[in-house]
PDB file of C-alpha atoms in Angstrom:
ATOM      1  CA  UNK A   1    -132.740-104.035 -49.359  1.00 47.00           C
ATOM      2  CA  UNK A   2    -130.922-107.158 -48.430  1.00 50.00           C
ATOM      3  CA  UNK A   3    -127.693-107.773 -50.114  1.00 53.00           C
ATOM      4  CA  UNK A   4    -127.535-111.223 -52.136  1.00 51.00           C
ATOM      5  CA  UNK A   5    -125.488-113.573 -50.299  1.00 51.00           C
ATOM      6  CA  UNK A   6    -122.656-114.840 -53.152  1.00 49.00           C
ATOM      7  CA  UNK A   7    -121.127-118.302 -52.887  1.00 46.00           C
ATOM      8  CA  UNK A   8    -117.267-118.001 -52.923  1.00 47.00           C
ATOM      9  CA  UNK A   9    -115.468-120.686 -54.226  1.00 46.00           C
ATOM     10  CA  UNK A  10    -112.368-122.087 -52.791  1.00 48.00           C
ATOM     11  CA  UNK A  11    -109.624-121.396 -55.143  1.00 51.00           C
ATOM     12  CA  UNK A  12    -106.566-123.543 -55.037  1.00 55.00           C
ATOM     13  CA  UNK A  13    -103.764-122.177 -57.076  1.00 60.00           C
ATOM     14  CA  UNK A  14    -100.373-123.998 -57.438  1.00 68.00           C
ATOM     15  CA  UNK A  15     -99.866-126.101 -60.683  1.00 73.00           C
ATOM     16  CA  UNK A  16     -98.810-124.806 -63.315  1.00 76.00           C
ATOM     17  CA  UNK A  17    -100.366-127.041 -66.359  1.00 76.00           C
ATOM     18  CA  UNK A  18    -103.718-129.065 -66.448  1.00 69.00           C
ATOM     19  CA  UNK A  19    -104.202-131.098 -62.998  1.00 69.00           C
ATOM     20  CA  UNK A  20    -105.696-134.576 -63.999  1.00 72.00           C
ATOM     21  CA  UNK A  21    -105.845-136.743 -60.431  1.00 75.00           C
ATOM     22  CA  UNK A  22    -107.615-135.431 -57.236  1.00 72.00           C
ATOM     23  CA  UNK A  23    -107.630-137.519 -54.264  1.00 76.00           C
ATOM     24  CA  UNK A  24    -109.343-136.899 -50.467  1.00 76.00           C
ATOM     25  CA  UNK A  25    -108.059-138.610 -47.644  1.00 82.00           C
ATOM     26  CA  UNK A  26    -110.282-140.416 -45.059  1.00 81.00           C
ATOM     27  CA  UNK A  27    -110.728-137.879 -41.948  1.00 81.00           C
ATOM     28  CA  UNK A  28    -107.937-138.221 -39.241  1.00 89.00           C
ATOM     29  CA  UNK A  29    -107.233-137.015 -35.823  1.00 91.00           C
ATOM     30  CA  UNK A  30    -105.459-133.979 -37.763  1.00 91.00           C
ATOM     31  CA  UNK A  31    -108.404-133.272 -40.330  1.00 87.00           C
ATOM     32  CA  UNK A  32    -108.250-134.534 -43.733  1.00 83.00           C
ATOM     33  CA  UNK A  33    -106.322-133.812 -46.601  1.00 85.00           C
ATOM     34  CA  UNK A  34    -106.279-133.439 -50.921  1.00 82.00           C
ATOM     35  CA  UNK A  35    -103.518-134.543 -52.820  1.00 85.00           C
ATOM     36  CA  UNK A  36    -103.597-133.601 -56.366  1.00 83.00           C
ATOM     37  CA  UNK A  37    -101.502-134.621 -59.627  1.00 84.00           C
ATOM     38  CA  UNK A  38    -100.810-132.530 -62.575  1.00 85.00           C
ATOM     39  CA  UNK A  39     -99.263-132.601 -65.761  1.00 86.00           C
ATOM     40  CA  UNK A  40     -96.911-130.225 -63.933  1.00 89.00           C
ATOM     41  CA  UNK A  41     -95.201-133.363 -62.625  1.00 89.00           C
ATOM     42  CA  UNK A  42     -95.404-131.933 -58.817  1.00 91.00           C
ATOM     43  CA  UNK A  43     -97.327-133.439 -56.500  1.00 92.00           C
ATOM     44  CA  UNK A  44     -99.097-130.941 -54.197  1.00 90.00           C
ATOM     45  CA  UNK A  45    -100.772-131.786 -50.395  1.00 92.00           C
ATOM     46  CA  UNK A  46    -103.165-129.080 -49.163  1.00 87.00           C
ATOM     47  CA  UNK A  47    -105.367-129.130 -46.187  1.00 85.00           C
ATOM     48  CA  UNK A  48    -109.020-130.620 -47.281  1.00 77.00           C
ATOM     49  CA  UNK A  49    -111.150-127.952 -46.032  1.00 74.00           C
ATOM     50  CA  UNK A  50    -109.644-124.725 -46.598  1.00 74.00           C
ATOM     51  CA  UNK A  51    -107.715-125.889 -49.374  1.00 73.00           C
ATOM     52  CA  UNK A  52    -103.830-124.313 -48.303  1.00 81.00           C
ATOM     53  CA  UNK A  53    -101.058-125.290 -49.662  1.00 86.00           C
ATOM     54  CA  UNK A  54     -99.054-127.847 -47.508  1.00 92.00           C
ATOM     55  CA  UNK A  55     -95.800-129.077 -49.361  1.00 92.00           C
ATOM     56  CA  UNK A  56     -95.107-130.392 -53.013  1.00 94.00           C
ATOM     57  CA  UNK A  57     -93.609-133.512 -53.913  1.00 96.00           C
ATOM     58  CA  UNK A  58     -90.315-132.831 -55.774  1.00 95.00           C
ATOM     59  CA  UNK A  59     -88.961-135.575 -57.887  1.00 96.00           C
ATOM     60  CA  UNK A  60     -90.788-136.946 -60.750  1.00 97.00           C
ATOM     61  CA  UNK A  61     -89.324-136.052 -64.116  1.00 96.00           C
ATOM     62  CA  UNK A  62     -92.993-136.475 -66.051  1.00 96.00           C
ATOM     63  CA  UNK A  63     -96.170-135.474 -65.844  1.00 93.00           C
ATOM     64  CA  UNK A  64     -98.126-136.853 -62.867  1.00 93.00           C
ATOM     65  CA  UNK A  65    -101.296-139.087 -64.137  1.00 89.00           C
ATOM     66  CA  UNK A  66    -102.381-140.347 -60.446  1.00 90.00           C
ATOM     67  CA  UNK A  67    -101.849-139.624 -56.665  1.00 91.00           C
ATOM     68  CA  UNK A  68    -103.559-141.053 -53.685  1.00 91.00           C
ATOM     69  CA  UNK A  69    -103.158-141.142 -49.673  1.00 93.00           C
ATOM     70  CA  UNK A  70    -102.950-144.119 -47.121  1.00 95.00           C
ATOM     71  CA  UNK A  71    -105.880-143.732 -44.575  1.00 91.00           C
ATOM     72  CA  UNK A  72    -103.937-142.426 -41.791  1.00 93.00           C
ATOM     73  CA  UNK A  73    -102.695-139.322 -44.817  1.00 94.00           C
ATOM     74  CA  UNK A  74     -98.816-140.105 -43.301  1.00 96.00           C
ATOM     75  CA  UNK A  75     -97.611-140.773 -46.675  1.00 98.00           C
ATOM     76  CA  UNK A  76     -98.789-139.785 -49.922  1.00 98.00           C
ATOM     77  CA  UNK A  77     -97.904-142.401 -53.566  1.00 97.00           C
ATOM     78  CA  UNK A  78     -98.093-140.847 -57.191  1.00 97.00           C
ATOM     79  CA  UNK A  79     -97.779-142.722 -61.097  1.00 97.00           C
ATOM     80  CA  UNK A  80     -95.889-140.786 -64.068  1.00 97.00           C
ATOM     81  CA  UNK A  81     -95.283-140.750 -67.022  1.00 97.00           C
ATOM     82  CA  UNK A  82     -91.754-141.310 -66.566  1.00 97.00           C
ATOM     83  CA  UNK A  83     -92.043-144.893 -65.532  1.00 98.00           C
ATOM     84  CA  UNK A  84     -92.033-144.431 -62.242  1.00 98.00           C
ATOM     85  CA  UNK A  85     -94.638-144.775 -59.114  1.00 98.00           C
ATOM     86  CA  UNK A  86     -93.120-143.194 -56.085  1.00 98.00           C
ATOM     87  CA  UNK A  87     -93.684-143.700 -52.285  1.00 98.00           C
ATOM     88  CA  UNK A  88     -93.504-140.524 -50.378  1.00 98.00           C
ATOM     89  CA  UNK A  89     -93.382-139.142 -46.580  1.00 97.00           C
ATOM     90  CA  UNK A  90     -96.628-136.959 -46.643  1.00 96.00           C
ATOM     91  CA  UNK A  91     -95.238-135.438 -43.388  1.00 95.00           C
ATOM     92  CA  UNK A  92     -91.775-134.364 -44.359  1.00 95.00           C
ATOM     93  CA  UNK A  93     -92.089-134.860 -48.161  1.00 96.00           C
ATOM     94  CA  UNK A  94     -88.846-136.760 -48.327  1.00 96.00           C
ATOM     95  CA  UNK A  95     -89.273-139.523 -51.470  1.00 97.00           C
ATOM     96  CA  UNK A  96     -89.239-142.679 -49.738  1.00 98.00           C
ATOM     97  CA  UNK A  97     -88.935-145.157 -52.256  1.00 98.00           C
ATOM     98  CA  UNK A  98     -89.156-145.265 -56.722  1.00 98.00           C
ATOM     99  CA  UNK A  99     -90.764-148.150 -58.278  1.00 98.00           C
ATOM    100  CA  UNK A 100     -89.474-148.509 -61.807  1.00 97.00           C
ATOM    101  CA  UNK A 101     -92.052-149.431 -64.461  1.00 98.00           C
ATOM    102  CA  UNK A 102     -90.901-150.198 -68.145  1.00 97.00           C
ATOM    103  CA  UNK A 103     -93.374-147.526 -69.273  1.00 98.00           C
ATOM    104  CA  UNK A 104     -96.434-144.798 -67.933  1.00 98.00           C
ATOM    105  CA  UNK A 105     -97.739-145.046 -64.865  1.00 98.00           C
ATOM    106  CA  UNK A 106    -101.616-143.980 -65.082  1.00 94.00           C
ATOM    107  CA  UNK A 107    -103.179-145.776 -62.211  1.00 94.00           C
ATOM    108  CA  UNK A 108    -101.615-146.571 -58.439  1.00 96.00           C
ATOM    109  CA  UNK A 109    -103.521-146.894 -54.925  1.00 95.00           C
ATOM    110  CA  UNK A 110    -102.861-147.865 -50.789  1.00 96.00           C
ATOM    111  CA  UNK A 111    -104.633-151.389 -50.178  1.00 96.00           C
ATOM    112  CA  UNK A 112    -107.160-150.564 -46.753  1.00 91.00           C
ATOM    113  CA  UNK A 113    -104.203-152.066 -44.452  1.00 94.00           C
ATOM    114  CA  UNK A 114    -101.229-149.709 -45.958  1.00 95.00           C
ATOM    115  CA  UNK A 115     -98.900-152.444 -46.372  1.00 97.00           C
ATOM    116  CA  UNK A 116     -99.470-153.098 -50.543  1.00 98.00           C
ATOM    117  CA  UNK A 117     -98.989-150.377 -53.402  1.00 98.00           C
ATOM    118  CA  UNK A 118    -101.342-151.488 -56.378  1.00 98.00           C
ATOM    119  CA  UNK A 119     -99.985-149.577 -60.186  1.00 98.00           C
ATOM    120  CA  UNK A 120    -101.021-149.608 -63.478  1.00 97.00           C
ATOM    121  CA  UNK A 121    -100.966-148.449 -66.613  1.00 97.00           C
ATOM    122  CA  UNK A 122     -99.566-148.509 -70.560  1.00 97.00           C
ATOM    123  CA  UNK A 123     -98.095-152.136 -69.649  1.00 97.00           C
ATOM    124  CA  UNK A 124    -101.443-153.744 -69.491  1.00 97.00           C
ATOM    125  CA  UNK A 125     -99.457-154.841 -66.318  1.00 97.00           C
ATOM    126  CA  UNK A 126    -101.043-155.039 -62.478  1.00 98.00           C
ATOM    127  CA  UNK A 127     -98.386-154.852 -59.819  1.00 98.00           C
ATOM    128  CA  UNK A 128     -98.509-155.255 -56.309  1.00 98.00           C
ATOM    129  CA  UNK A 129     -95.648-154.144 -54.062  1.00 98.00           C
ATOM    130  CA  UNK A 130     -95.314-155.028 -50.830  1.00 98.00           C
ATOM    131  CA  UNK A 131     -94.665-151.574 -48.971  1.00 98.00           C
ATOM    132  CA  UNK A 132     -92.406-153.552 -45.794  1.00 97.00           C
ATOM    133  CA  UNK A 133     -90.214-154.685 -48.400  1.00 97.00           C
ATOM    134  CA  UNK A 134     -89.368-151.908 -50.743  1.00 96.00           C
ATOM    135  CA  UNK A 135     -87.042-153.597 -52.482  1.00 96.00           C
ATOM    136  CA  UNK A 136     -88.796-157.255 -53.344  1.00 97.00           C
ATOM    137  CA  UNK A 137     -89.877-157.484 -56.625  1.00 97.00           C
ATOM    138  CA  UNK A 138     -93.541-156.635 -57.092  1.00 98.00           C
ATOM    139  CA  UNK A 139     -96.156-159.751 -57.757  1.00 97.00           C
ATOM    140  CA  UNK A 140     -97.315-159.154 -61.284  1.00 96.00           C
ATOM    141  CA  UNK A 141    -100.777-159.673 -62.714  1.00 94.00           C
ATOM    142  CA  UNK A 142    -100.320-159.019 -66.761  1.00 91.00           C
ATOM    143  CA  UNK A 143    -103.387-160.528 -68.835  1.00 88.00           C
ATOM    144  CA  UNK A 144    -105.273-157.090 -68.492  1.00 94.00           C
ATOM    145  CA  UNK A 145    -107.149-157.031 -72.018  1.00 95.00           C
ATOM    146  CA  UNK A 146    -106.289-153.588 -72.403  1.00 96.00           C
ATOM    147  CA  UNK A 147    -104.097-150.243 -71.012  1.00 97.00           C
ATOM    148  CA  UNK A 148    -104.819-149.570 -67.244  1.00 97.00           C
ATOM    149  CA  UNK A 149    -106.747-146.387 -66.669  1.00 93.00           C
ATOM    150  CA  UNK A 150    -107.814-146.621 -62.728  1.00 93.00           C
ATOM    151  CA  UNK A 151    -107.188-149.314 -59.761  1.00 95.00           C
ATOM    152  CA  UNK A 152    -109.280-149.958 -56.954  1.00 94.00           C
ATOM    153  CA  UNK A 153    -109.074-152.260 -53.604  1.00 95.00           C
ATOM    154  CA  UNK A 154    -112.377-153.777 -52.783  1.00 94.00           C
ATOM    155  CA  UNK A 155    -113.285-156.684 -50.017  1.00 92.00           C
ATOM    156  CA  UNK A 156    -110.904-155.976 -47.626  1.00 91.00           C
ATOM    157  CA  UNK A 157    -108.417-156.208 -50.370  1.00 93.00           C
ATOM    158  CA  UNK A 158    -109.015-159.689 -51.610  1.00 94.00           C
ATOM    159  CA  UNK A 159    -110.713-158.269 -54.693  1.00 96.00           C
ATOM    160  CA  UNK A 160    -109.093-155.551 -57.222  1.00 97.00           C
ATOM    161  CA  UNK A 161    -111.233-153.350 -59.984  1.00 97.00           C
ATOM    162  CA  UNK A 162    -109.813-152.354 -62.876  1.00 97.00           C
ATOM    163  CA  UNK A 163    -110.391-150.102 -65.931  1.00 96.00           C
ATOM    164  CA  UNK A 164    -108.909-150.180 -69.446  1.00 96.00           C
ATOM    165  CA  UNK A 165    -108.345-147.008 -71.259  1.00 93.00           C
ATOM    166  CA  UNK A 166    -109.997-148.118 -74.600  1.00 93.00           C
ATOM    167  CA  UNK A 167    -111.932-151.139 -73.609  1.00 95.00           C
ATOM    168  CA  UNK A 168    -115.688-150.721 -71.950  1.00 96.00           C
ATOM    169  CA  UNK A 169    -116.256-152.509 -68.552  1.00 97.00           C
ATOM    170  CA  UNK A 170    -114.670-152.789 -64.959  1.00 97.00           C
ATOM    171  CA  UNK A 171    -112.625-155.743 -64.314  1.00 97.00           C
ATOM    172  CA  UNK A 172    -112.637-157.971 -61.131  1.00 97.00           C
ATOM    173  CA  UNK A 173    -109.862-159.271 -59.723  1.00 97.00           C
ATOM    174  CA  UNK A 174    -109.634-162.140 -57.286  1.00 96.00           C
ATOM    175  CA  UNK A 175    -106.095-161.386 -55.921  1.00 94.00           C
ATOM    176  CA  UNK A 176    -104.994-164.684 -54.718  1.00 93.00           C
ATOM    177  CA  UNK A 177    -105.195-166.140 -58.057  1.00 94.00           C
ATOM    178  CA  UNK A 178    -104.652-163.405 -60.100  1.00 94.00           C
ATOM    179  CA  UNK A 179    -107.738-163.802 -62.599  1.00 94.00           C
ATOM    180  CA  UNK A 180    -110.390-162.060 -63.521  1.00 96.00           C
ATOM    181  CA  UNK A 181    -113.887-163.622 -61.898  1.00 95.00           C
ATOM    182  CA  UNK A 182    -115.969-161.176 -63.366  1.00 95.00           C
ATOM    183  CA  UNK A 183    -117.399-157.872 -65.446  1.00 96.00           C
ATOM    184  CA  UNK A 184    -119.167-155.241 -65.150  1.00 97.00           C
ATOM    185  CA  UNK A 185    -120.343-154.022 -68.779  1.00 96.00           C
ATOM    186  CA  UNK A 186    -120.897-150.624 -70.134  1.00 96.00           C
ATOM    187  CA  UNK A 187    -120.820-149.351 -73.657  1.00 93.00           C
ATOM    188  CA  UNK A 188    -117.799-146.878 -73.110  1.00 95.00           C
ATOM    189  CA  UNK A 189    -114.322-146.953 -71.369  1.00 95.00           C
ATOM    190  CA  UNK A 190    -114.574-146.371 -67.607  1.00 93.00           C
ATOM    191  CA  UNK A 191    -112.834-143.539 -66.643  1.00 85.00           C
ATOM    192  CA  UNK A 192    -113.223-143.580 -62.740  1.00 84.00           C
ATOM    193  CA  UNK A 193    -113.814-146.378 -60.553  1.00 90.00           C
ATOM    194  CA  UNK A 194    -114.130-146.131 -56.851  1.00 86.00           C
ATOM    195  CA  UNK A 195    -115.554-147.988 -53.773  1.00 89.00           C
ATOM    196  CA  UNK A 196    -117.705-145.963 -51.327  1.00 86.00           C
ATOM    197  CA  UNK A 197    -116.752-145.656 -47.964  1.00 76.00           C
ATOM    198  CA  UNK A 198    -119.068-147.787 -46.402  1.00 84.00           C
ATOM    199  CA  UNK A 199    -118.021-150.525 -49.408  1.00 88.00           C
ATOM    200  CA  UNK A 200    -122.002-150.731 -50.483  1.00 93.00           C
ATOM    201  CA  UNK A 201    -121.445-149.426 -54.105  1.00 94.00           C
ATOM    202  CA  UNK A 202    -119.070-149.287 -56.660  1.00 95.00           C
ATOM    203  CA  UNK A 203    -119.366-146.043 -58.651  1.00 92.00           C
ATOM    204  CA  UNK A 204    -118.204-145.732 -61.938  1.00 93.00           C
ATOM    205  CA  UNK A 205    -117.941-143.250 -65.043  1.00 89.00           C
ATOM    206  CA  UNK A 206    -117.850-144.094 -68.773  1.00 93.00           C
ATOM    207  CA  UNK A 207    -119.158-142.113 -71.581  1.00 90.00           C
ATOM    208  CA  UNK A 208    -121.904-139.529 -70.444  1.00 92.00           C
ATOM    209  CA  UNK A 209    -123.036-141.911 -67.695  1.00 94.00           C
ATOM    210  CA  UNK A 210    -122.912-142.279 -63.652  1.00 92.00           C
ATOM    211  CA  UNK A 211    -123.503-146.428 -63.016  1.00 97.00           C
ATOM    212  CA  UNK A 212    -123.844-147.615 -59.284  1.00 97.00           C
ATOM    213  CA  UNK A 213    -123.228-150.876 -59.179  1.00 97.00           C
ATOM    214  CA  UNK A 214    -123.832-153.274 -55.850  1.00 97.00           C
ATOM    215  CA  UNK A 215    -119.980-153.476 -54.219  1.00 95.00           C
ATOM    216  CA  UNK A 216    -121.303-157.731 -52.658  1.00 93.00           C
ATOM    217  CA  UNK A 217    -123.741-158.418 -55.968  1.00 94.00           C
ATOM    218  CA  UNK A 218    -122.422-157.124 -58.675  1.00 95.00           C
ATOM    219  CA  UNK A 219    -125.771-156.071 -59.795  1.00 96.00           C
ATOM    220  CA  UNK A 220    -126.294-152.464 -61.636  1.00 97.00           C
ATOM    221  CA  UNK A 221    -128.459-150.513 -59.374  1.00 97.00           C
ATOM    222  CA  UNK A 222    -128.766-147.484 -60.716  1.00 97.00           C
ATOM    223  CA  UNK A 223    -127.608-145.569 -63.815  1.00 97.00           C
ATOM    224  CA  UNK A 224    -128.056-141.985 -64.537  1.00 97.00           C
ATOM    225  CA  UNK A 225    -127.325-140.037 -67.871  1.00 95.00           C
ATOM    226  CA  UNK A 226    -125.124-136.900 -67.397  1.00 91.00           C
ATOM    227  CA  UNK A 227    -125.193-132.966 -69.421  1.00 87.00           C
ATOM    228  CA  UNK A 228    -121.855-133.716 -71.241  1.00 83.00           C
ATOM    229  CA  UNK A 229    -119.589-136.857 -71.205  1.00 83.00           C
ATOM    230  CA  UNK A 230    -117.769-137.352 -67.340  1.00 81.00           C
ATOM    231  CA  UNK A 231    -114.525-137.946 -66.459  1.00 76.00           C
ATOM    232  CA  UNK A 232    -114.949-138.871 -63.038  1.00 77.00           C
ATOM    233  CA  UNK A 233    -117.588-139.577 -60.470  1.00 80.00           C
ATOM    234  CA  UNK A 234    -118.204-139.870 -56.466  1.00 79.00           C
ATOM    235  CA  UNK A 235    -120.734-140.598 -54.253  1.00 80.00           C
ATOM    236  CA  UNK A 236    -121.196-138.202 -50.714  1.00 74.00           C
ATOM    237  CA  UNK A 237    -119.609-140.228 -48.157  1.00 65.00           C
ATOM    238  CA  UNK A 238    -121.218-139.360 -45.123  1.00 63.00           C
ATOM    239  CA  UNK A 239    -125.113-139.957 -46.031  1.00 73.00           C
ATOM    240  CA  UNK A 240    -124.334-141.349 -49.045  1.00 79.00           C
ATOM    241  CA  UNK A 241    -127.151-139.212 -50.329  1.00 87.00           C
ATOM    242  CA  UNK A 242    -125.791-137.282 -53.834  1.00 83.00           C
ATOM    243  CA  UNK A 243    -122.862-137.607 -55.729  1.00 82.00           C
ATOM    244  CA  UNK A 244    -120.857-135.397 -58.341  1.00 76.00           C
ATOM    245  CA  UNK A 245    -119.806-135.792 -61.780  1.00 76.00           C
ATOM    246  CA  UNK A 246    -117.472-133.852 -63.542  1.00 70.00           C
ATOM    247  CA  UNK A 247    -116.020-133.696 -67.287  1.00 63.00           C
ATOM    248  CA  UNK A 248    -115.701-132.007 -70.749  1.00 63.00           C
ATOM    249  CA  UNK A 249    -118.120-128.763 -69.425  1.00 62.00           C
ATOM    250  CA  UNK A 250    -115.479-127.649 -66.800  1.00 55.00           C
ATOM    251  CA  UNK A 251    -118.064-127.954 -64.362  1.00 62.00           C
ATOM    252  CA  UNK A 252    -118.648-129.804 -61.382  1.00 62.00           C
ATOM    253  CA  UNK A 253    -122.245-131.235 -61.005  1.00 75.00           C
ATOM    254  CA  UNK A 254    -124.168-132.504 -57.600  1.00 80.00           C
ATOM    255  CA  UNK A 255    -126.890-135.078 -58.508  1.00 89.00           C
ATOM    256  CA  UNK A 256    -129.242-136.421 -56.315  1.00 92.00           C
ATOM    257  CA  UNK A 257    -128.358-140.267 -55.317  1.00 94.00           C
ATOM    258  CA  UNK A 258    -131.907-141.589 -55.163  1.00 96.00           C
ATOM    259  CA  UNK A 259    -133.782-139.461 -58.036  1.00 96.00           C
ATOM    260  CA  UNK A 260    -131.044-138.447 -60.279  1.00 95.00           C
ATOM    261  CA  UNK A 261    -132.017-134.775 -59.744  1.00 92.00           C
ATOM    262  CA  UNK A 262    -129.163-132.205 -60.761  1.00 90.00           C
ATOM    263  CA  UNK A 263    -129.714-130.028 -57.306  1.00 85.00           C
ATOM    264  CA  UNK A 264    -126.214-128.063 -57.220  1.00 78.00           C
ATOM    265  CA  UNK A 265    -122.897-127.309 -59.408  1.00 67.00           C
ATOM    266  CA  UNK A 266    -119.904-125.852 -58.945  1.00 54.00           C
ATOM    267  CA  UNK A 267    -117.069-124.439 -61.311  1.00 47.00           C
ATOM    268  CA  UNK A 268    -113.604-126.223 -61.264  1.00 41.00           C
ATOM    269  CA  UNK A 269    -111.774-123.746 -58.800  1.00 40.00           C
ATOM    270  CA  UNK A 270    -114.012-124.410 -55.934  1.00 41.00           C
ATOM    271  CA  UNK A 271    -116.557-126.729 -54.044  1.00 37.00           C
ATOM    272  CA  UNK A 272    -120.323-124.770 -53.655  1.00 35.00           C
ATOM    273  CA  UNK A 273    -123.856-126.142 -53.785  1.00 34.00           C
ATOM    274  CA  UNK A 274    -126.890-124.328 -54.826  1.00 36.00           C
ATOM    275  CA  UNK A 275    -126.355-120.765 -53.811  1.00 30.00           C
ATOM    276  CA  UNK A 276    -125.496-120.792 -49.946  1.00 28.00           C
ATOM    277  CA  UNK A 277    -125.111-124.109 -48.907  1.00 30.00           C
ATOM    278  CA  UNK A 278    -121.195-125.424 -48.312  1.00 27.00           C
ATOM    279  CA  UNK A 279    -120.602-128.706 -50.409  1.00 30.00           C
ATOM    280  CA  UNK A 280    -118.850-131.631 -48.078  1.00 30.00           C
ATOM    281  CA  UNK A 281    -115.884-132.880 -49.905  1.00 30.00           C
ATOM    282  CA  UNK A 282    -114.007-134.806 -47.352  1.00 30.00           C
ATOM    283  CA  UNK A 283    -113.789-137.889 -49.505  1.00 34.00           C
ATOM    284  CA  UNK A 284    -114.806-136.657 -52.638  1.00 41.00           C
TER     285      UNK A 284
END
């Protein structure tokens, strides 16, 4: 009799209390990496396919609420709770620079070109610091209606999206003159915001729903309800063809793009789909 072939997940051990960020770099000459935040307040790098530990990023003195990469994954930036957003050599994981905030960091993100650092968080506060001038004080944006929850770059980074933590809807920004130019609606605070790779859609999460919205339009173009209220959501970036959801449950769930169609899920320690097939992650 044949023996069952099992799907193993990839376990990444490391932090020590409840991780709460997860980013994927874009694929490099070197491969691509994940950078994850914790509650910890440690930083860790590991490689993006096999999931081994690379370095940790020593210096924060709160929990860690968000992380991220530039696109070339040679330095790594991370928001905490102790008022700080902090600029780091991914390579060498020497701090490079501390941005001092008056209170939590929640939010923070590379614009496409690396040069700007977007933050923000319990402030109600946008900031924009300019990464070739460390030192300058950050342009400020502050007539967010609500706490910052999650920061995104959009239009070749003339455009910023931006989520409240108790206030439905993503915000758009039109950077040169700071305002807001328009809304996208949904009933519940949007937890995770993020532009697709090929900058078509702009996926969000609020509530027990998955929205695709068009990233030129603005128009809702699909919306899916979920098994359990989601914390986060991201659409497969190579065919752009399912996307995954994850929340309350613990689980991590793979939806078809087009139908909706739950076709795969995965537990929290590792990336599987269906019962033999290997999930791509590499921006997820």
């Amino acid at each position: 009799m044949d023996k069952k072939k099992v799907a193993v997940p990839l376990v990444c051990h490391g932090h020590s209390r409840p991780v709460v960020d997860l980013f994927y770099s874009p694929v490099t000459p070197d491969g691509f990496f994940l950078i994850s935040a914790s509650k910890d307040s440690s930083p860790m790098l590991r490689n993006g396919e096999t999931g081994d530990w690379i370095g940790t990023f020593e210096g924060h003195k709160g929990a860690v609420w968000s992380c991220c990469l530039d696109t070339s994954a040679l330095r790594a930036a991370s928001g905490s709770a102790d008022f700080s957003a902090k600029l780091w050599d991914a390579l060498t994981g020497d701090e490079l620079h501390s941005f001092e905030h008056k209170h939590i960091v929640r939010a923070c993100t590379f614009s496409e070109d690396t040069h700007l650092l977007l933050t923000g968080g319990v402030e109600k506060i946008l900031r924009i610091f300019d990464l070739n001038r460390p030192d300058a004080p950050p342009r400020e944006v502050d007539n967010s209606p609500g706490s910052i929850r999650t920061v995104a770059w959009l239009h070749s980074d003339q455009t910023i999206l931006s989520s409240c933590t108790d206030i439905g809807g993503v915000r758009l920004w039109d950077v040169r003159s700071g305002k807001i130019v328009q809304t996208l609606e949904t009933k519940s605070p949007v937890t995770s915001a993020e532009v697709s790779r090929d900058g078509r859609y702009i996926t969000t999460a609020d509530g027990s729903t998955v929205k695709f919205w068009d990233a030129n339009h603005f128009g809702l173009v699909k919306s899916y309800d979920m098994p359990c209220n989601v914390e986060s959501a991201s659409l497969e970036p190579k065919l752009g063809n399912k996307f995954v959801a994850g929340g309350e449950d613990m689980w991590i769930h793979v939806f078809d793009f087009h139908t909706g169609e739950q076709i795969g899920m995965c537990n929290c320690y590792g990336f599987f789909l269906g019962k033999k097939n290997r999930l791509n992650t590499k921006s997820w």
